[in-house]
């Protein structure tokens, strides 16, 4: 059994001692053997975005009519088409309350239409308030990118009707703070502790869907200090040295196994039990960068929930309040 003290040590060995490994090709086939099966009652905030039977992205429920997901997953082409998923708003569905990646029969699940798509446009990575957004975009010509995708990372979907809370469907347990600024302060304290004492952590969990088992899986991950994360991306691509990840609201986690999370897992939340001195369980960030399922030995990059809260307040004109 892996102990809380040995977990980070294993992670650091994986990140720092093998950064120069030969890169290999890897796809989601390897994801089938990683992670533990779990159920929707344990993580009722996980949802999926579907377009005409095609899986688009994992998503995370934040309010009765709002979910957050990966902007880059929306910016993928629909199979055998020149159009992108974000251009299929009226065919888009959000499925919650289901343990299945693709739900074919409604049991405990709730399926909702998408009223609006909000795609963020970050213009200054050093200022988390310096962003705009595109509403129901048909083109992303004017959207800012970083080295690995859309700079903002996250998108918001406003649903056509409210989700009904149950043991299968409920919002992610965010930090119980009413403003993004308070969230930012709480997240900073959490990160400063791990930056100062990286061995003093227990694993966090990311829950998403397996493409090959069509079911929910949970993957244990550990926080990677930001300097180690930057060095990993620098070695991977020298052109991105000192450039990525640069925004303060980005944080890095790495799977405790050789295989890491995949692009289709983007939009899933990282859930940490060691969030504060009270050992409270919180969703701290949303997965937004996952390269080749870990084949390049890179940590995955996550967007802090405080940025999600800023985005939500900008489009909904109210603070993101945890609930119910």
mmCIF file of C-alpha atoms in Angstrom:
data_model
loop_
_atom_site.group_PDB
_atom_site.id
_atom_site.type_symbol
_atom_site.label_atom_id
_atom_site.label_comp_id
_atom_site.label_asym_id
_atom_site.label_seq_id
_atom_site.Cartn_x
_atom_site.Cartn_y
_atom_site.Cartn_z
ATOM 1 C CA UNK A 1 0.000 0.000 0.000
ATOM 2 C CA UNK A 2 1.301 3.437 -0.920
ATOM 3 C CA UNK A 3 1.658 5.760 2.050
ATOM 4 C CA UNK A 4 1.088 9.492 2.024
ATOM 5 C CA UNK A 5 4.816 10.109 2.442
ATOM 6 C CA UNK A 6 5.936 7.740 -0.325
ATOM 7 C CA UNK A 7 3.401 9.002 -2.857
ATOM 8 C CA UNK A 8 5.061 12.394 -3.468
ATOM 9 C CA UNK A 9 8.509 10.792 -3.515
ATOM 10 C CA UNK A 10 7.389 8.460 -6.297
ATOM 11 C CA UNK A 11 5.952 11.431 -8.147
ATOM 12 C CA UNK A 12 9.148 13.459 -7.886
ATOM 13 C CA UNK A 13 11.210 10.535 -9.121
ATOM 14 C CA UNK A 14 8.900 10.263 -12.106
ATOM 15 C CA UNK A 15 9.024 13.982 -12.857
ATOM 16 C CA UNK A 16 12.667 14.825 -12.191
ATOM 17 C CA UNK A 17 14.653 11.646 -12.706
ATOM 18 C CA UNK A 18 13.191 10.543 -16.036
ATOM 19 C CA UNK A 19 12.528 13.784 -17.852
ATOM 20 C CA UNK A 20 14.981 12.822 -20.563
ATOM 21 C CA UNK A 21 13.274 9.550 -21.472
ATOM 22 C CA UNK A 22 12.706 8.880 -25.146
ATOM 23 C CA UNK A 23 9.295 10.120 -26.133
ATOM 24 C CA UNK A 24 6.923 7.452 -27.337
ATOM 25 C CA UNK A 25 3.573 7.412 -29.011
ATOM 26 C CA UNK A 26 0.625 6.749 -26.777
ATOM 27 C CA UNK A 27 -3.107 7.071 -27.160
ATOM 28 C CA UNK A 28 -6.124 6.416 -24.994
ATOM 29 C CA UNK A 29 -5.734 2.642 -25.304
ATOM 30 C CA UNK A 30 -3.342 2.817 -22.362
ATOM 31 C CA UNK A 31 -5.928 4.686 -20.331
ATOM 32 C CA UNK A 32 -7.981 1.476 -20.163
ATOM 33 C CA UNK A 33 -5.513 -0.088 -17.725
ATOM 34 C CA UNK A 34 -5.120 2.945 -15.487
ATOM 35 C CA UNK A 35 -7.356 4.139 -12.690
ATOM 36 C CA UNK A 36 -9.907 2.467 -10.486
ATOM 37 C CA UNK A 37 -13.558 2.005 -11.339
ATOM 38 C CA UNK A 38 -15.823 4.179 -9.262
ATOM 39 C CA UNK A 39 -19.465 5.273 -9.133
ATOM 40 C CA UNK A 40 -21.399 8.464 -9.741
ATOM 41 C CA UNK A 41 -22.616 8.688 -6.145
ATOM 42 C CA UNK A 42 -19.034 9.241 -5.004
ATOM 43 C CA UNK A 43 -18.433 12.031 -7.536
ATOM 44 C CA UNK A 44 -21.861 13.374 -8.572
ATOM 45 C CA UNK A 45 -20.425 16.543 -10.130
ATOM 46 C CA UNK A 46 -18.896 14.688 -13.094
ATOM 47 C CA UNK A 47 -20.763 15.068 -16.373
ATOM 48 C CA UNK A 48 -20.138 14.530 -20.066
ATOM 49 C CA UNK A 49 -20.718 16.638 -23.165
ATOM 50 C CA UNK A 50 -22.073 14.774 -26.191
ATOM 51 C CA UNK A 51 -22.764 15.862 -29.772
ATOM 52 C CA UNK A 52 -24.831 13.482 -31.913
ATOM 53 C CA UNK A 53 -23.557 10.443 -30.026
ATOM 54 C CA UNK A 54 -19.921 11.610 -30.048
ATOM 55 C CA UNK A 55 -18.124 12.207 -26.764
ATOM 56 C CA UNK A 56 -16.766 15.752 -26.671
ATOM 57 C CA UNK A 57 -15.423 16.291 -23.167
ATOM 58 C CA UNK A 58 -15.700 15.537 -19.510
ATOM 59 C CA UNK A 59 -17.334 18.386 -17.624
ATOM 60 C CA UNK A 60 -17.860 19.521 -14.044
ATOM 61 C CA UNK A 61 -21.173 20.740 -12.614
ATOM 62 C CA UNK A 62 -20.880 24.085 -10.821
ATOM 63 C CA UNK A 63 -24.490 25.387 -10.661
ATOM 64 C CA UNK A 64 -27.974 24.022 -11.549
ATOM 65 C CA UNK A 65 -27.716 25.474 -15.060
ATOM 66 C CA UNK A 66 -23.935 25.721 -15.469
ATOM 67 C CA UNK A 67 -21.071 23.338 -16.192
ATOM 68 C CA UNK A 68 -17.392 23.963 -16.911
ATOM 69 C CA UNK A 69 -15.385 22.025 -19.496
ATOM 70 C CA UNK A 70 -12.262 22.183 -21.629
ATOM 71 C CA UNK A 71 -12.141 24.896 -24.287
ATOM 72 C CA UNK A 72 -9.727 22.788 -26.328
ATOM 73 C CA UNK A 73 -12.111 19.841 -26.407
ATOM 74 C CA UNK A 74 -14.764 22.100 -27.922
ATOM 75 C CA UNK A 75 -12.166 23.179 -30.466
ATOM 76 C CA UNK A 76 -11.880 19.723 -32.040
ATOM 77 C CA UNK A 77 -13.408 18.761 -35.364
ATOM 78 C CA UNK A 78 -16.621 16.773 -35.506
ATOM 79 C CA UNK A 79 -15.801 13.342 -37.042
ATOM 80 C CA UNK A 80 -15.684 13.395 -40.847
ATOM 81 C CA UNK A 81 -16.519 17.089 -40.928
ATOM 82 C CA UNK A 82 -14.801 20.424 -41.363
ATOM 83 C CA UNK A 83 -16.906 21.890 -38.559
ATOM 84 C CA UNK A 84 -15.845 22.004 -34.913
ATOM 85 C CA UNK A 85 -17.768 20.820 -31.881
ATOM 86 C CA UNK A 86 -18.331 24.388 -30.658
ATOM 87 C CA UNK A 87 -20.316 24.983 -33.866
ATOM 88 C CA UNK A 88 -22.851 22.293 -32.906
ATOM 89 C CA UNK A 89 -24.528 24.109 -30.032
ATOM 90 C CA UNK A 90 -28.049 22.956 -30.898
ATOM 91 C CA UNK A 91 -26.953 19.307 -31.138
ATOM 92 C CA UNK A 92 -24.963 19.469 -27.910
ATOM 93 C CA UNK A 93 -26.149 17.662 -24.783
ATOM 94 C CA UNK A 94 -24.853 17.552 -21.222
ATOM 95 C CA UNK A 95 -25.355 14.219 -19.470
ATOM 96 C CA UNK A 96 -25.166 14.093 -15.674
ATOM 97 C CA UNK A 97 -25.880 11.410 -13.112
ATOM 98 C CA UNK A 98 -24.422 8.673 -15.301
ATOM 99 C CA UNK A 99 -21.477 6.373 -14.722
ATOM 100 C CA UNK A 100 -21.226 5.834 -18.491
ATOM 101 C CA UNK A 101 -19.082 7.801 -20.923
ATOM 102 C CA UNK A 102 -21.793 7.394 -23.556
ATOM 103 C CA UNK A 103 -25.211 6.914 -21.959
ATOM 104 C CA UNK A 104 -27.627 4.892 -24.098
ATOM 105 C CA UNK A 105 -30.432 4.464 -21.636
ATOM 106 C CA UNK A 106 -31.646 6.934 -19.036
ATOM 107 C CA UNK A 107 -31.609 5.491 -15.528
ATOM 108 C CA UNK A 108 -30.464 8.045 -12.992
ATOM 109 C CA UNK A 109 -29.075 10.373 -15.629
ATOM 110 C CA UNK A 110 -30.310 13.800 -16.609
ATOM 111 C CA UNK A 111 -29.788 15.039 -20.163
ATOM 112 C CA UNK A 112 -29.873 18.778 -20.822
ATOM 113 C CA UNK A 113 -29.685 20.939 -23.924
ATOM 114 C CA UNK A 114 -27.155 23.769 -24.161
ATOM 115 C CA UNK A 115 -28.591 27.279 -24.176
ATOM 116 C CA UNK A 116 -25.316 29.173 -24.498
ATOM 117 C CA UNK A 117 -21.605 28.475 -24.982
ATOM 118 C CA UNK A 118 -19.141 30.895 -23.382
ATOM 119 C CA UNK A 119 -15.573 30.627 -24.618
ATOM 120 C CA UNK A 120 -13.049 32.754 -22.757
ATOM 121 C CA UNK A 121 -10.414 34.894 -24.429
ATOM 122 C CA UNK A 122 -7.479 35.635 -22.127
ATOM 123 C CA UNK A 123 -5.377 38.531 -23.384
ATOM 124 C CA UNK A 124 -2.844 38.827 -20.553
ATOM 125 C CA UNK A 125 -1.661 35.722 -18.684
ATOM 126 C CA UNK A 126 -0.261 37.904 -15.908
ATOM 127 C CA UNK A 127 -3.633 39.491 -15.161
ATOM 128 C CA UNK A 128 -6.437 37.007 -14.414
ATOM 129 C CA UNK A 129 -9.038 39.752 -14.848
ATOM 130 C CA UNK A 130 -7.864 40.715 -18.331
ATOM 131 C CA UNK A 131 -10.158 38.552 -20.424
ATOM 132 C CA UNK A 132 -13.266 38.729 -22.553
ATOM 133 C CA UNK A 133 -15.408 35.956 -23.977
ATOM 134 C CA UNK A 134 -17.162 34.831 -27.142
ATOM 135 C CA UNK A 135 -20.845 33.905 -26.886
ATOM 136 C CA UNK A 136 -21.970 30.974 -29.050
ATOM 137 C CA UNK A 137 -18.907 31.395 -31.299
ATOM 138 C CA UNK A 138 -18.889 30.235 -34.902
ATOM 139 C CA UNK A 139 -15.219 31.080 -35.354
ATOM 140 C CA UNK A 140 -12.227 31.273 -33.006
ATOM 141 C CA UNK A 141 -10.160 33.563 -35.208
ATOM 142 C CA UNK A 142 -9.729 36.200 -32.508
ATOM 143 C CA UNK A 143 -9.197 33.826 -29.575
ATOM 144 C CA UNK A 144 -5.770 33.924 -27.876
ATOM 145 C CA UNK A 145 -3.698 30.733 -27.720
ATOM 146 C CA UNK A 146 -0.700 29.610 -25.699
ATOM 147 C CA UNK A 147 1.771 26.886 -26.619
ATOM 148 C CA UNK A 148 -0.690 24.064 -25.987
ATOM 149 C CA UNK A 149 -4.135 25.342 -26.896
ATOM 150 C CA UNK A 150 -6.628 28.069 -26.071
ATOM 151 C CA UNK A 151 -5.047 30.324 -23.447
ATOM 152 C CA UNK A 152 -8.158 30.598 -21.263
ATOM 153 C CA UNK A 153 -8.357 26.813 -20.945
ATOM 154 C CA UNK A 154 -11.921 26.551 -19.664
ATOM 155 C CA UNK A 155 -15.329 27.166 -21.221
ATOM 156 C CA UNK A 156 -18.754 27.463 -19.639
ATOM 157 C CA UNK A 157 -22.013 25.947 -20.848
ATOM 158 C CA UNK A 158 -25.336 27.397 -19.749
ATOM 159 C CA UNK A 159 -27.996 24.693 -19.779
ATOM 160 C CA UNK A 160 -31.483 24.986 -21.190
ATOM 161 C CA UNK A 161 -33.104 23.911 -17.905
ATOM 162 C CA UNK A 162 -31.879 23.346 -14.329
ATOM 163 C CA UNK A 163 -30.410 20.094 -13.120
ATOM 164 C CA UNK A 164 -32.249 18.477 -10.233
ATOM 165 C CA UNK A 165 -29.991 17.718 -7.282
ATOM 166 C CA UNK A 166 -29.911 14.107 -6.089
ATOM 167 C CA UNK A 167 -27.420 11.561 -4.801
ATOM 168 C CA UNK A 168 -26.344 11.185 -8.451
ATOM 169 C CA UNK A 169 -26.228 14.850 -9.453
ATOM 170 C CA UNK A 170 -24.846 17.741 -7.403
ATOM 171 C CA UNK A 171 -22.356 20.605 -7.833
ATOM 172 C CA UNK A 172 -18.646 20.243 -7.248
ATOM 173 C CA UNK A 173 -17.536 21.017 -3.659
ATOM 174 C CA UNK A 174 -15.730 24.279 -4.287
ATOM 175 C CA UNK A 175 -14.096 26.405 -1.655
ATOM 176 C CA UNK A 176 -16.806 27.976 0.467
ATOM 177 C CA UNK A 177 -15.887 31.539 -0.432
ATOM 178 C CA UNK A 178 -18.245 34.012 -2.035
ATOM 179 C CA UNK A 179 -15.761 35.816 -4.274
ATOM 180 C CA UNK A 180 -13.036 34.825 -6.701
ATOM 181 C CA UNK A 181 -10.564 36.915 -4.698
ATOM 182 C CA UNK A 182 -11.272 34.898 -1.550
ATOM 183 C CA UNK A 183 -10.974 31.690 -3.544
ATOM 184 C CA UNK A 184 -7.627 32.884 -4.885
ATOM 185 C CA UNK A 185 -6.371 33.544 -1.352
ATOM 186 C CA UNK A 186 -7.410 30.094 -0.174
ATOM 187 C CA UNK A 187 -5.853 28.385 -3.192
ATOM 188 C CA UNK A 188 -2.626 30.354 -2.702
ATOM 189 C CA UNK A 189 -2.349 29.133 0.893
ATOM 190 C CA UNK A 190 -2.928 25.553 -0.262
ATOM 191 C CA UNK A 191 -0.230 25.828 -2.923
ATOM 192 C CA UNK A 192 2.301 27.649 -0.742
ATOM 193 C CA UNK A 193 2.152 24.809 1.754
ATOM 194 C CA UNK A 194 2.835 22.225 -0.969
ATOM 195 C CA UNK A 195 5.565 24.341 -2.547
ATOM 196 C CA UNK A 196 7.311 24.626 0.825
ATOM 197 C CA UNK A 197 6.685 21.026 1.918
ATOM 198 C CA UNK A 198 6.024 18.982 -1.224
ATOM 199 C CA UNK A 199 6.421 15.695 0.641
ATOM 200 C CA UNK A 200 3.670 16.648 3.044
ATOM 201 C CA UNK A 201 0.732 15.711 0.851
ATOM 202 C CA UNK A 202 -1.718 12.916 0.267
ATOM 203 C CA UNK A 203 -2.883 12.059 -3.261
ATOM 204 C CA UNK A 204 -5.607 14.061 -4.920
ATOM 205 C CA UNK A 205 -8.086 12.375 -7.260
ATOM 206 C CA UNK A 206 -9.248 13.106 -10.798
ATOM 207 C CA UNK A 207 -12.391 11.303 -11.924
ATOM 208 C CA UNK A 208 -13.232 10.962 -15.599
ATOM 209 C CA UNK A 209 -14.460 8.409 -18.129
ATOM 210 C CA UNK A 210 -12.629 5.477 -19.708
ATOM 211 C CA UNK A 211 -13.091 5.296 -23.467
ATOM 212 C CA UNK A 212 -12.709 1.523 -23.522
ATOM 213 C CA UNK A 213 -14.726 0.477 -20.500
ATOM 214 C CA UNK A 214 -17.327 3.247 -21.001
ATOM 215 C CA UNK A 215 -17.278 3.811 -17.255
ATOM 216 C CA UNK A 216 -16.037 6.181 -14.563
ATOM 217 C CA UNK A 217 -12.479 5.822 -13.326
ATOM 218 C CA UNK A 218 -10.553 7.664 -10.638
ATOM 219 C CA UNK A 219 -6.856 8.420 -10.959
ATOM 220 C CA UNK A 220 -4.603 9.439 -8.081
ATOM 221 C CA UNK A 221 -2.401 12.450 -8.757
ATOM 222 C CA UNK A 222 0.114 14.468 -6.754
ATOM 223 C CA UNK A 223 0.850 18.182 -6.826
ATOM 224 C CA UNK A 224 4.011 19.129 -8.739
ATOM 225 C CA UNK A 225 5.851 22.293 -7.600
ATOM 226 C CA UNK A 226 5.573 24.951 -10.264
ATOM 227 C CA UNK A 227 9.321 25.203 -10.942
ATOM 228 C CA UNK A 228 9.580 21.450 -11.563
ATOM 229 C CA UNK A 229 6.572 21.696 -13.858
ATOM 230 C CA UNK A 230 8.091 24.565 -15.842
ATOM 231 C CA UNK A 231 11.372 22.686 -16.196
ATOM 232 C CA UNK A 232 9.534 19.627 -17.490
ATOM 233 C CA UNK A 233 7.803 21.661 -20.206
ATOM 234 C CA UNK A 234 11.055 23.475 -20.962
ATOM 235 C CA UNK A 235 12.849 20.186 -21.597
ATOM 236 C CA UNK A 236 9.939 18.952 -23.678
ATOM 237 C CA UNK A 237 9.905 22.065 -25.864
ATOM 238 C CA UNK A 238 12.691 24.662 -25.399
ATOM 239 C CA UNK A 239 10.579 27.203 -27.288
ATOM 240 C CA UNK A 240 8.228 27.243 -24.310
ATOM 241 C CA UNK A 241 10.895 27.845 -21.676
ATOM 242 C CA UNK A 242 9.771 30.563 -19.272
ATOM 243 C CA UNK A 243 6.510 30.805 -21.222
ATOM 244 C CA UNK A 244 4.398 27.862 -20.082
ATOM 245 C CA UNK A 245 2.860 27.401 -17.596
ATOM 246 C CA UNK A 246 3.121 31.085 -16.710
ATOM 247 C CA UNK A 247 -0.271 32.244 -15.433
ATOM 248 C CA UNK A 248 -0.508 32.180 -11.648
ATOM 249 C CA UNK A 249 -3.854 30.374 -11.703
ATOM 250 C CA UNK A 250 -2.320 27.346 -13.458
ATOM 251 C CA UNK A 251 -1.134 24.435 -11.330
ATOM 252 C CA UNK A 252 0.367 21.057 -12.112
ATOM 253 C CA UNK A 253 -0.429 17.529 -10.974
ATOM 254 C CA UNK A 254 1.011 14.220 -12.124
ATOM 255 C CA UNK A 255 -0.421 10.744 -12.078
ATOM 256 C CA UNK A 256 1.194 8.317 -9.659
ATOM 257 C CA UNK A 257 1.358 5.787 -12.485
ATOM 258 C CA UNK A 258 3.306 5.804 -15.729
ATOM 259 C CA UNK A 259 0.189 6.594 -17.750
ATOM 260 C CA UNK A 260 -1.419 9.963 -17.114
ATOM 261 C CA UNK A 261 -4.699 11.617 -18.042
ATOM 262 C CA UNK A 262 -5.645 12.074 -21.695
ATOM 263 C CA UNK A 263 -7.018 14.960 -23.772
ATOM 264 C CA UNK A 264 -10.600 13.668 -23.521
ATOM 265 C CA UNK A 265 -10.270 13.822 -19.704
ATOM 266 C CA UNK A 266 -9.898 17.596 -19.879
ATOM 267 C CA UNK A 267 -12.775 19.304 -18.103
ATOM 268 C CA UNK A 268 -12.627 16.898 -15.157
ATOM 269 C CA UNK A 269 -11.936 18.255 -11.677
ATOM 270 C CA UNK A 270 -9.047 17.494 -9.325
ATOM 271 C CA UNK A 271 -10.369 16.750 -5.844
ATOM 272 C CA UNK A 272 -8.075 17.093 -2.836
ATOM 273 C CA UNK A 273 -8.704 15.833 0.684
ATOM 274 C CA UNK A 274 -5.774 17.701 2.215
ATOM 275 C CA UNK A 275 -6.973 21.129 1.180
ATOM 276 C CA UNK A 276 -6.524 22.875 4.524
ATOM 277 C CA UNK A 277 -5.798 22.298 8.208
ATOM 278 C CA UNK A 278 -9.322 20.951 8.641
ATOM 279 C CA UNK A 279 -8.596 18.272 6.013
ATOM 280 C CA UNK A 280 -11.640 19.438 4.093
ATOM 281 C CA UNK A 281 -12.337 17.899 0.695
ATOM 282 C CA UNK A 282 -12.424 20.401 -2.141
ATOM 283 C CA UNK A 283 -12.296 20.623 -5.902
ATOM 284 C CA UNK A 284 -9.313 22.911 -6.486
ATOM 285 C CA UNK A 285 -8.887 23.000 -10.266
ATOM 286 C CA UNK A 286 -10.091 21.818 -13.679
ATOM 287 C CA UNK A 287 -7.891 19.760 -16.025
ATOM 288 C CA UNK A 288 -7.089 21.862 -19.102
ATOM 289 C CA UNK A 289 -3.789 20.554 -20.555
ATOM 290 C CA UNK A 290 -3.116 16.832 -20.948
ATOM 291 C CA UNK A 291 -0.510 15.837 -23.510
ATOM 292 C CA UNK A 292 -0.542 12.380 -25.096
ATOM 293 C CA UNK A 293 -1.725 10.549 -21.970
ATOM 294 C CA UNK A 294 1.579 11.131 -20.196
ATOM 295 C CA UNK A 295 3.802 9.602 -22.882
ATOM 296 C CA UNK A 296 6.045 12.659 -22.843
ATOM 297 C CA UNK A 297 6.351 12.372 -19.063
ATOM 298 C CA UNK A 298 4.805 15.778 -18.542
ATOM 299 C CA UNK A 299 2.614 16.790 -15.629
ATOM 300 C CA UNK A 300 -0.910 17.762 -16.576
ATOM 301 C CA UNK A 301 -1.834 21.415 -16.145
ATOM 302 C CA UNK A 302 -4.995 22.522 -14.357
ATOM 303 C CA UNK A 303 -6.873 25.818 -14.173
ATOM 304 C CA UNK A 304 -7.591 26.924 -10.611
ATOM 305 C CA UNK A 305 -11.229 27.185 -9.560
ATOM 306 C CA UNK A 306 -10.691 30.859 -8.759
ATOM 307 C CA UNK A 307 -10.370 31.469 -12.508
ATOM 308 C CA UNK A 308 -13.568 29.501 -13.073
ATOM 309 C CA UNK A 309 -15.223 31.760 -10.488
ATOM 310 C CA UNK A 310 -13.951 34.894 -12.265
ATOM 311 C CA UNK A 311 -15.254 33.628 -15.591
ATOM 312 C CA UNK A 312 -18.629 32.687 -14.096
ATOM 313 C CA UNK A 313 -19.050 36.098 -12.470
ATOM 314 C CA UNK A 314 -18.200 37.848 -15.732
ATOM 315 C CA UNK A 315 -20.863 36.003 -17.749
ATOM 316 C CA UNK A 316 -23.530 35.348 -15.078
ATOM 317 C CA UNK A 317 -23.076 38.699 -13.293
ATOM 318 C CA UNK A 318 -23.079 37.086 -9.873
ATOM 319 C CA UNK A 319 -20.611 35.274 -7.641
ATOM 320 C CA UNK A 320 -20.155 31.533 -7.866
ATOM 321 C CA UNK A 321 -21.623 30.279 -4.621
ATOM 322 C CA UNK A 322 -21.099 26.642 -3.633
ATOM 323 C CA UNK A 323 -24.237 24.624 -3.209
ATOM 324 C CA UNK A 324 -26.557 23.118 -2.405
#
